[in-house]
PDB file of C-alpha atoms in Angstrom:
ATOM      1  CA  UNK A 599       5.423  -8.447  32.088  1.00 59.00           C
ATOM      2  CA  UNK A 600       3.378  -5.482  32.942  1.00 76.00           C
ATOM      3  CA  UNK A 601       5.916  -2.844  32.317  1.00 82.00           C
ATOM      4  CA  UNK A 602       5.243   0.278  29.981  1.00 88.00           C
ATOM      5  CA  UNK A 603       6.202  -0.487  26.513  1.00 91.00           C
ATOM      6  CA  UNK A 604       8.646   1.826  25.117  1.00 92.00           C
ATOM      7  CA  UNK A 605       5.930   3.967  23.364  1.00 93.00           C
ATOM      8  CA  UNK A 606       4.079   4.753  26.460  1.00 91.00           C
ATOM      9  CA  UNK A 607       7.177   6.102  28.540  1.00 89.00           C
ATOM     10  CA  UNK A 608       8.310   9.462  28.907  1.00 84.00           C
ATOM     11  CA  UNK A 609      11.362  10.780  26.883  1.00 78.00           C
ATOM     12  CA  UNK A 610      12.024  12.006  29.794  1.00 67.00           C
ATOM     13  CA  UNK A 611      11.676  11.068  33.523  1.00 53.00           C
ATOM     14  CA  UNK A 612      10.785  13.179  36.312  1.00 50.00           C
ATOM     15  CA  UNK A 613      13.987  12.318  38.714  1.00 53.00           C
ATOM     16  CA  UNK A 614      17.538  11.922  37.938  1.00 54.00           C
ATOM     17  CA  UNK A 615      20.020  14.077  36.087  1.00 59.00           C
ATOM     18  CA  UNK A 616      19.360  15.331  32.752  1.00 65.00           C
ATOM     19  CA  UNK A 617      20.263  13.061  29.841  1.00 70.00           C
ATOM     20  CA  UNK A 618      22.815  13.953  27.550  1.00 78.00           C
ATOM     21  CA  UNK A 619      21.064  12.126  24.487  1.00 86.00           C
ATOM     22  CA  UNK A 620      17.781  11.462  23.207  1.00 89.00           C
ATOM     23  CA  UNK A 621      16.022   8.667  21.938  1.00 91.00           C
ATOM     24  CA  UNK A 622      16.225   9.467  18.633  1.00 93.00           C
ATOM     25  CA  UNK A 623      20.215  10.474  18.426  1.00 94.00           C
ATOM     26  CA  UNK A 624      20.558   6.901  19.621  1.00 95.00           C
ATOM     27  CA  UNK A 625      17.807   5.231  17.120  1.00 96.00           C
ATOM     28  CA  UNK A 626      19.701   7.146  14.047  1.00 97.00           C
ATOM     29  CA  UNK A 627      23.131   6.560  15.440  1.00 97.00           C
ATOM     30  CA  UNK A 628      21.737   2.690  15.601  1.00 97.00           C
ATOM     31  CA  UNK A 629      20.400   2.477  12.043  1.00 97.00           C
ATOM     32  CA  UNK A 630      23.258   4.015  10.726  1.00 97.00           C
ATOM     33  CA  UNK A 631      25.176   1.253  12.086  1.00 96.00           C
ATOM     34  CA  UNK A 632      22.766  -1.514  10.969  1.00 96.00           C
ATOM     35  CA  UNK A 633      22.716   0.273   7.201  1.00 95.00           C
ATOM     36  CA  UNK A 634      27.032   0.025   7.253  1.00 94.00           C
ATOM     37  CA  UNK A 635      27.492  -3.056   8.952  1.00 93.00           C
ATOM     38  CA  UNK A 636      24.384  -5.443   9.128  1.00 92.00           C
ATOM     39  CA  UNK A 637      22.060  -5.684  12.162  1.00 93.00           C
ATOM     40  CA  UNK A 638      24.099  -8.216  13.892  1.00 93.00           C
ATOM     41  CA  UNK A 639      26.628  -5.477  14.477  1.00 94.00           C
ATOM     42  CA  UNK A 640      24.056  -3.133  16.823  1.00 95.00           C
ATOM     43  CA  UNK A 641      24.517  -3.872  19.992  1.00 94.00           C
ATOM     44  CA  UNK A 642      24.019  -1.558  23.026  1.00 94.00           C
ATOM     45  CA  UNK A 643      28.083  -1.320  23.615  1.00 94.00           C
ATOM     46  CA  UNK A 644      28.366  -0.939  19.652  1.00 95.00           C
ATOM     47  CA  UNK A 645      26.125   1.645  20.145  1.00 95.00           C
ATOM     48  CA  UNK A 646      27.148   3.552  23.136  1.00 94.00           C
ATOM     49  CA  UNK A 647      30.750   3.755  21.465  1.00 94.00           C
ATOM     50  CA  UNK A 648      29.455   6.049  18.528  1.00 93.00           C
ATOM     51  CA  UNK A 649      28.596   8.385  21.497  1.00 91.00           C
ATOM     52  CA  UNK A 650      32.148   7.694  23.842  1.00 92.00           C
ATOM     53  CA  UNK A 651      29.963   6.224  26.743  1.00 90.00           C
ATOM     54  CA  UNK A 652      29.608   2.887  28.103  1.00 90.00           C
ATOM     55  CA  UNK A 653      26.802   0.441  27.260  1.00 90.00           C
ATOM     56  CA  UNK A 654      25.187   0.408  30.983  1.00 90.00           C
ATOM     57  CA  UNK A 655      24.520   4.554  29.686  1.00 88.00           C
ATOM     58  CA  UNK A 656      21.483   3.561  27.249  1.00 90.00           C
ATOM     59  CA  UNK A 657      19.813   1.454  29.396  1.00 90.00           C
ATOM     60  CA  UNK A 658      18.515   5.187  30.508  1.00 88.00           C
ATOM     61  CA  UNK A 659      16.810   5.395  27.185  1.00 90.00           C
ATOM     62  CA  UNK A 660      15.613   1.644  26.537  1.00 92.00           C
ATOM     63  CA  UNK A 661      15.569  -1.189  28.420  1.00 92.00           C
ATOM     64  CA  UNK A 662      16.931  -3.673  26.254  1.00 92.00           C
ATOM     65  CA  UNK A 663      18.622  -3.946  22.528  1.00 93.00           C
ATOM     66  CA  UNK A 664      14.878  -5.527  21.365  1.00 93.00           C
ATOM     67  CA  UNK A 665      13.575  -1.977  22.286  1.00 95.00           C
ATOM     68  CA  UNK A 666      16.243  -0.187  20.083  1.00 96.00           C
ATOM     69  CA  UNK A 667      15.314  -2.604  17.098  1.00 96.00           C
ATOM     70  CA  UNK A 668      11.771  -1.461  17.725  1.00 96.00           C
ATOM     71  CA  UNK A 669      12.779   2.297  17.514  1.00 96.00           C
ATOM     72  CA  UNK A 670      14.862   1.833  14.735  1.00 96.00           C
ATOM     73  CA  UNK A 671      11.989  -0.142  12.722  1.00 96.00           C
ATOM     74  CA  UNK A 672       9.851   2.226  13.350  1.00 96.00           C
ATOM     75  CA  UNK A 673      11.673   5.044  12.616  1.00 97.00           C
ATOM     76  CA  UNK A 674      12.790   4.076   9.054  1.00 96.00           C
ATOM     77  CA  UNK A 675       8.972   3.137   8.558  1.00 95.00           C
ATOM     78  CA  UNK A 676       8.626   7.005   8.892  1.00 94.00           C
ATOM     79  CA  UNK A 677      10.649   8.361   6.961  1.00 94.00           C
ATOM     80  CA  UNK A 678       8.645   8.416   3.357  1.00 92.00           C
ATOM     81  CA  UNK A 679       5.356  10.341   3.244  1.00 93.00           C
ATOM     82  CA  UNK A 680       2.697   7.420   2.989  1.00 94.00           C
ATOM     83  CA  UNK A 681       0.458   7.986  -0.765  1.00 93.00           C
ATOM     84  CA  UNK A 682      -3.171   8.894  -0.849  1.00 95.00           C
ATOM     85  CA  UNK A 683      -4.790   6.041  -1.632  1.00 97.00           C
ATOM     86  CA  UNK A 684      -6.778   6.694  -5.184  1.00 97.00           C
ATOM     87  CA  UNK A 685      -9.702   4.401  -4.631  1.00 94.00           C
ATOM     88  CA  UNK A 686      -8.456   1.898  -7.124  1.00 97.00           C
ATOM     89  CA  UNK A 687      -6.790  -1.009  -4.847  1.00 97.00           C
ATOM     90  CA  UNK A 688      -4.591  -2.632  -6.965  1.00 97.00           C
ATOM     91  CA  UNK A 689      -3.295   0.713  -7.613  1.00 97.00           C
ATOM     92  CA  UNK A 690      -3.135   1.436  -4.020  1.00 97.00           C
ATOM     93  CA  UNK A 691      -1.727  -1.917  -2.942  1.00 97.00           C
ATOM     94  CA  UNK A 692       1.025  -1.938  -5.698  1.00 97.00           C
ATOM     95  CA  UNK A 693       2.201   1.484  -4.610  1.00 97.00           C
ATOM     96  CA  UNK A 694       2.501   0.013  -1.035  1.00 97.00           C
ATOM     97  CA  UNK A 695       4.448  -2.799  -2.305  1.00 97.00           C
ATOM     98  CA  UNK A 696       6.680  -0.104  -3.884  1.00 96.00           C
ATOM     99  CA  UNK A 697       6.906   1.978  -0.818  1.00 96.00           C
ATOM    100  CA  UNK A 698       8.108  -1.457   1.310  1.00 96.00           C
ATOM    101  CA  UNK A 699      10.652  -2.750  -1.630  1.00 96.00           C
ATOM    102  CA  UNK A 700      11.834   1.165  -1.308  1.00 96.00           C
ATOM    103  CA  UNK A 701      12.812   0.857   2.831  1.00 96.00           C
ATOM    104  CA  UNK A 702      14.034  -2.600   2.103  1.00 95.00           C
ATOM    105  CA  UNK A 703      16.440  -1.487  -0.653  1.00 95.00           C
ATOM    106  CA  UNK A 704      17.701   1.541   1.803  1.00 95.00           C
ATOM    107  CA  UNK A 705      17.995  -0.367   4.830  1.00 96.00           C
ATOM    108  CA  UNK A 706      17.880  -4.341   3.944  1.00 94.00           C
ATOM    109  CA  UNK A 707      18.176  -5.253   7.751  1.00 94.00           C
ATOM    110  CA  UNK A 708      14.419  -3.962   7.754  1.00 94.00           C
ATOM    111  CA  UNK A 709      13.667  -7.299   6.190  1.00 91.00           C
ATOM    112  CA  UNK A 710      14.290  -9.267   8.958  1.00 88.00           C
ATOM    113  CA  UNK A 711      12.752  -7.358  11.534  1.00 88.00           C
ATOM    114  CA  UNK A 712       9.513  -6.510   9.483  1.00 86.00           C
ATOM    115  CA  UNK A 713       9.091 -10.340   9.256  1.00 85.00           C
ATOM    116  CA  UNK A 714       8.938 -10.930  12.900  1.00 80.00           C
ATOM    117  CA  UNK A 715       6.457  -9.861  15.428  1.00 81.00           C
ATOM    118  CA  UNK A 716       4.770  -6.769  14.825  1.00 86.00           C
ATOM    119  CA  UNK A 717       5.312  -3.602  16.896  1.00 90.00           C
ATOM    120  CA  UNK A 718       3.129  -0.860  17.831  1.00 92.00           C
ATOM    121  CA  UNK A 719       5.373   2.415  17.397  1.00 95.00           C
ATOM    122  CA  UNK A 720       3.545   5.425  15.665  1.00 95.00           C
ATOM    123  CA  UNK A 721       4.784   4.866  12.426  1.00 96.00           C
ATOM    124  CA  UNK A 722       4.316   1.350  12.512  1.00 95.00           C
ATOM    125  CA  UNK A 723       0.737   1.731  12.978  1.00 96.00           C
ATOM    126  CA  UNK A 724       0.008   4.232  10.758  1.00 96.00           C
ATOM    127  CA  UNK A 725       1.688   2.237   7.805  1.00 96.00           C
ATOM    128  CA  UNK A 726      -0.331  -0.529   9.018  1.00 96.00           C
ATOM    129  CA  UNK A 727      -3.580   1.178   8.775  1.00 97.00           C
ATOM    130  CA  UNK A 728      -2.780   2.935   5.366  1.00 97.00           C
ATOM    131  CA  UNK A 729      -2.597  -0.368   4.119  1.00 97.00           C
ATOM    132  CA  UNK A 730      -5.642  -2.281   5.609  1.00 97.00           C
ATOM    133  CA  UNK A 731      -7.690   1.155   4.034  1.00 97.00           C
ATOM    134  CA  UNK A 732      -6.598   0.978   0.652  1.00 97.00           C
ATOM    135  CA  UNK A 733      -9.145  -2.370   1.117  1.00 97.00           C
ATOM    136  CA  UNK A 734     -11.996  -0.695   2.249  1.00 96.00           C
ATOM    137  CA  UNK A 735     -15.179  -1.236   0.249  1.00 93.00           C
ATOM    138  CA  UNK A 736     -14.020  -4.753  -0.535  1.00 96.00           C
ATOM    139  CA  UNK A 737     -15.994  -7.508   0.711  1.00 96.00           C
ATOM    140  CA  UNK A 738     -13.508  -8.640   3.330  1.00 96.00           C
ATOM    141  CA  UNK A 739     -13.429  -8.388   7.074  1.00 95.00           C
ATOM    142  CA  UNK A 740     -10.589  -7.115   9.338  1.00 94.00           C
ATOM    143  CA  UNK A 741      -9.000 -10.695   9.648  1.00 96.00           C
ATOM    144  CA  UNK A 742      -9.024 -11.211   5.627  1.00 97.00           C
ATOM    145  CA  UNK A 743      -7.629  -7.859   4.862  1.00 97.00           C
ATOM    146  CA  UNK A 744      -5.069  -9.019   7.598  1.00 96.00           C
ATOM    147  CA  UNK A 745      -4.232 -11.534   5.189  1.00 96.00           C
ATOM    148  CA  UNK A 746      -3.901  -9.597   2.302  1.00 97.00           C
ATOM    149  CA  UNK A 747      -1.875  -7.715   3.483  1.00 96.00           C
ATOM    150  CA  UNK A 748       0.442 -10.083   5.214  1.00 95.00           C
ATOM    151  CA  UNK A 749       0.809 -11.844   1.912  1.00 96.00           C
ATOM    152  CA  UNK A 750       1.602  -8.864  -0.002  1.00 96.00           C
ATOM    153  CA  UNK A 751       4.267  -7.825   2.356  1.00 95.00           C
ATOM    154  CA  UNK A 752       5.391 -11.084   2.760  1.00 95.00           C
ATOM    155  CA  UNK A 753       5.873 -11.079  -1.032  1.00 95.00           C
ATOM    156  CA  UNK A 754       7.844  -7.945  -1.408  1.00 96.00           C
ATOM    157  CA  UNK A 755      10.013  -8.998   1.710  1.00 94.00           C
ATOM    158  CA  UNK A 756      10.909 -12.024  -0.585  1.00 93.00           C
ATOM    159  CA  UNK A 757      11.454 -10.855  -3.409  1.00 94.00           C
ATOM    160  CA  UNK A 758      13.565  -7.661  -2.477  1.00 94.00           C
ATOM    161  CA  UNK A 759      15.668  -9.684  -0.614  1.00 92.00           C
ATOM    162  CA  UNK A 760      16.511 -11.530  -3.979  1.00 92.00           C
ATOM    163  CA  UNK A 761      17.298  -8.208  -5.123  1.00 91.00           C
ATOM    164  CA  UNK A 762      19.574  -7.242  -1.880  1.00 89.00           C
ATOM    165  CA  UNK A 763      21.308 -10.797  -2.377  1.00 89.00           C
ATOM    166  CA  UNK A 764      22.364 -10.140  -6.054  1.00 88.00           C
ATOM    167  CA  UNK A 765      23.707  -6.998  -5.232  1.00 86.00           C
ATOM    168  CA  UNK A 766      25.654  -8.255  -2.554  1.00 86.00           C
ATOM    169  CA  UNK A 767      26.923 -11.073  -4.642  1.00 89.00           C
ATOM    170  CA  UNK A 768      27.724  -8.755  -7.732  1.00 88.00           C
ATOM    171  CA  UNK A 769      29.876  -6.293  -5.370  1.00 85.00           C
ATOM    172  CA  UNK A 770      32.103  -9.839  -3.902  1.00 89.00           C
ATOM    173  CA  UNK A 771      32.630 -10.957  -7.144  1.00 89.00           C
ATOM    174  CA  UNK A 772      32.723  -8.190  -9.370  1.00 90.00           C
ATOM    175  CA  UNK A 773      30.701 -10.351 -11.883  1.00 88.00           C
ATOM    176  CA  UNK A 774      26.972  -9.181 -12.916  1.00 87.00           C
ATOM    177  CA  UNK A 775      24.292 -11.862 -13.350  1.00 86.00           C
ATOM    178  CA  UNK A 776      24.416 -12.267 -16.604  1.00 87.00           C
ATOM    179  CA  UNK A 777      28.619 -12.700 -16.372  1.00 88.00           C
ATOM    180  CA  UNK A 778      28.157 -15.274 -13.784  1.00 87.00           C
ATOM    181  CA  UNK A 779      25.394 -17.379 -15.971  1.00 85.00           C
ATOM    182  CA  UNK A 780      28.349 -17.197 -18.647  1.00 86.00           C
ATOM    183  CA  UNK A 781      30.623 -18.884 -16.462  1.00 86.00           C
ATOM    184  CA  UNK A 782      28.357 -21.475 -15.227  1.00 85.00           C
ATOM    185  CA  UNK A 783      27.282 -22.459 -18.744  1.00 84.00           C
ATOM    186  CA  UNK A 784      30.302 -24.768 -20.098  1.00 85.00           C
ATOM    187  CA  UNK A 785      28.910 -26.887 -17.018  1.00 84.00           C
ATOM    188  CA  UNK A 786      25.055 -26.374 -17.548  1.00 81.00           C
ATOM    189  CA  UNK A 787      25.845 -27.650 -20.697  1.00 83.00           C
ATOM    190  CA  UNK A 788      27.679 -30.800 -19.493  1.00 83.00           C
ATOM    191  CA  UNK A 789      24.077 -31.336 -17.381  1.00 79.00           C
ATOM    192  CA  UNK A 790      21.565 -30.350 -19.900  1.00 78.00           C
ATOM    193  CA  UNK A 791      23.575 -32.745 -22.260  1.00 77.00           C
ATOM    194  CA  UNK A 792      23.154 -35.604 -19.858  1.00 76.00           C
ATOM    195  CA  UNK A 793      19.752 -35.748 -19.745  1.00 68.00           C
ATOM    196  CA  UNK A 794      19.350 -35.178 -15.908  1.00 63.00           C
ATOM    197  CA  UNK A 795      16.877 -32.327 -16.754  1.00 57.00           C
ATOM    198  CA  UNK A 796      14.579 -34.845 -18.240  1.00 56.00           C
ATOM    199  CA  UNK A 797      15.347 -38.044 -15.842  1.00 52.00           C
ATOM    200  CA  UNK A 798      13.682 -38.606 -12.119  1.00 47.00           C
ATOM    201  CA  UNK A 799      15.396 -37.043  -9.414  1.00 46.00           C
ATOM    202  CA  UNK A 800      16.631 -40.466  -8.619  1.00 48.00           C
ATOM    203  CA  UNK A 801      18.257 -41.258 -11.531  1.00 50.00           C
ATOM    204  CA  UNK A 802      18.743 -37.999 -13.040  1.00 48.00           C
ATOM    205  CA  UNK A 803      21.610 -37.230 -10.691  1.00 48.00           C
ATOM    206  CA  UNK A 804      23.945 -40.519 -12.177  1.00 53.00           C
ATOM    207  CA  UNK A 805      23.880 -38.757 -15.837  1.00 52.00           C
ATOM    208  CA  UNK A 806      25.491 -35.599 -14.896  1.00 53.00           C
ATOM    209  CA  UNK A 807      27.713 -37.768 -12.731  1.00 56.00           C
ATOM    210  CA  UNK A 808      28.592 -40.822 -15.001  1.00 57.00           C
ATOM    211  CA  UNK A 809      28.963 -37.966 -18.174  1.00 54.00           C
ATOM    212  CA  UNK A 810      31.535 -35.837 -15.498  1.00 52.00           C
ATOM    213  CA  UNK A 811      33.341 -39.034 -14.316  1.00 54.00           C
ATOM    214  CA  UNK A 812      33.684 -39.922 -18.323  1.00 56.00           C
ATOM    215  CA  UNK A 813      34.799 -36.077 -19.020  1.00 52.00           C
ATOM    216  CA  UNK A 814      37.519 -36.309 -16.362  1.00 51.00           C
ATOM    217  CA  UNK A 815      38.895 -39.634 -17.692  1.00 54.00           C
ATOM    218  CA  UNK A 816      39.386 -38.172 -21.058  1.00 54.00           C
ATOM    219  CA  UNK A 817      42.161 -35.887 -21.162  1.00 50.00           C
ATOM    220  CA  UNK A 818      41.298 -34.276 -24.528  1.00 50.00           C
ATOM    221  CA  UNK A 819      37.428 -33.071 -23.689  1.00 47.00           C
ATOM    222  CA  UNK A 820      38.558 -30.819 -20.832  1.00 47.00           C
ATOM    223  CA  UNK A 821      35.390 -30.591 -19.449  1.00 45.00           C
ATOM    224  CA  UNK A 822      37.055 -32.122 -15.869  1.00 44.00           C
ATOM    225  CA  UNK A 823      40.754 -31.516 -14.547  1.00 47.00           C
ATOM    226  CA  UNK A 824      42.731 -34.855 -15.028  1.00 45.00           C
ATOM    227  CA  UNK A 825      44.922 -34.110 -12.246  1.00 45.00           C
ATOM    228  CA  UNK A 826      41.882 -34.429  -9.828  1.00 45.00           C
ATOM    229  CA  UNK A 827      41.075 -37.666  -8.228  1.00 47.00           C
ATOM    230  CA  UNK A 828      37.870 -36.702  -6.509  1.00 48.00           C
ATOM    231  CA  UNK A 829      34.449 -37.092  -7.374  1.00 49.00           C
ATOM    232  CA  UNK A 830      32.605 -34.309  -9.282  1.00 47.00           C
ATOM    233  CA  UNK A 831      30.561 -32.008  -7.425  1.00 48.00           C
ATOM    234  CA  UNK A 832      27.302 -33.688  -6.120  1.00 49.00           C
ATOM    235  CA  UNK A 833      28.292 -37.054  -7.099  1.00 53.00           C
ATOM    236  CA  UNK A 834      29.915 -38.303  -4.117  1.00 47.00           C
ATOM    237  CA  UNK A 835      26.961 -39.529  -2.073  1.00 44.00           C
ATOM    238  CA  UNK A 836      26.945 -41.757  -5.627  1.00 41.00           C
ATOM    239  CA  UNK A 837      29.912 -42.927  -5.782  1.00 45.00           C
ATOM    240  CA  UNK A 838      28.966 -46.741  -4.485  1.00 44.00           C
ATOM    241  CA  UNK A 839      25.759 -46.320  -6.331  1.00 41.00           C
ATOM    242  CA  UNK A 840      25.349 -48.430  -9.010  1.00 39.00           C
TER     243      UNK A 840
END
């Protein structure tokens, strides 16, 4: 428990053979991986592969795969100069948010690990106290500029990952957003229609249901294949609900 965090050890020990890598080959060689394939696909073997070793080879350079997600974090947190902060802290604040949707967009993995425990690498810090500054002069102390900040973060986390989804889902389907709202909407018509939008939850749900069941009884309203024998959608939990 009392071991030197990554940050305070040497590159470089004093003993042993000199080492054919360095810390940051294998942080770059790791976020490459994590920006192609996801961060569930770094792993210390995954890793030691890109550089025709064996795993048991970086545990010379960090003592376990949590320690590579901390380089990694902090490196990409370093790699856009921070703005001077103007005075104005909306300003200041809303270019941070930029800054932080920017990293996410490049490397959406961040997301995940930005939203977990914080870390204490060089650039982490320094992003950390660029942003708790662009507060100062406000009536706050440290713990409620903490907040703010958290909050904002938190905010742009959220939201960017919205982004990062849609743009995932547009490249698997080939559709755009507003080409898959068209193809939802003979349906969202067959709901809106029904009523359930203005009914309880509770009772809402048997509209859409009942006015689907009805559809797929009627041949000539094609709104449900005939051929099917199952419930709609949603409306099996119903079906012995009366």
């Amino acid at each position: 428990m009392n071991e030197p965090l990554i940050w305070e050890r040497p590159e470089r020990g004093n003993r042993g053979p000199r080492r054919a890598h360095s810390r940051d080959q294998i942080t770059a060689t790791a976020v490459a991986i994590a920006d192609a394939e996801g961060i569930e696909a770094v792993s210390m073997r995954r890793v030691a592969q890109a550089f025709g070793t064996g795993a048991a080879s970086l545990y010379r350079y960090v003592n376990s795969k949590d320690e590579l997600y901390d380089l990694m974090l902090d490196a990409v947190l370093g790699e856009e100069r921070l703005t001077p902060h103007t005075g104005n802290w909306r300003h200041d604040l809303r270019e941070i948010a930029h800054h932080t949707r920017r990293m996410i967009r490049r490397h959406p993995w961040t997301a995940t690990l930005t939203a977990g425990r914080p870390i204490l690498g060089p650039n982490s810090l320094r992003s950390l106290e660029h942003a708790l500054s662009a507060l100062d002069g406000l009536p706050m102390d440290p713990d409620q500029k903490m907040i703010v900040v958290d909050t904002l973060l938190a905010y742009v986390r959220g939201h960017t990952m919205t982004e990062v989804a849609e743009s995932e889902a547009m490249r698997r389907s080939g559709l755009d957003f507003a080409q898959y709202i068209q193809g939802q909407a003979r349906y969202g018509r067959i709901v809106a229609e029904s009523g359930f939008t203005r009914g309880s939850l509770n009772t809402g749900w048997r509209r859409p249901c009942r006015t689907l069941r009805t559809a797929r009884s009627s041949p000539s309203s094609g709104a449900w294949p005939t051929s099917s024998t199952a419930s709609p959608p949603g409306c099996r939990s119903l079906d012995h609900a009366t």
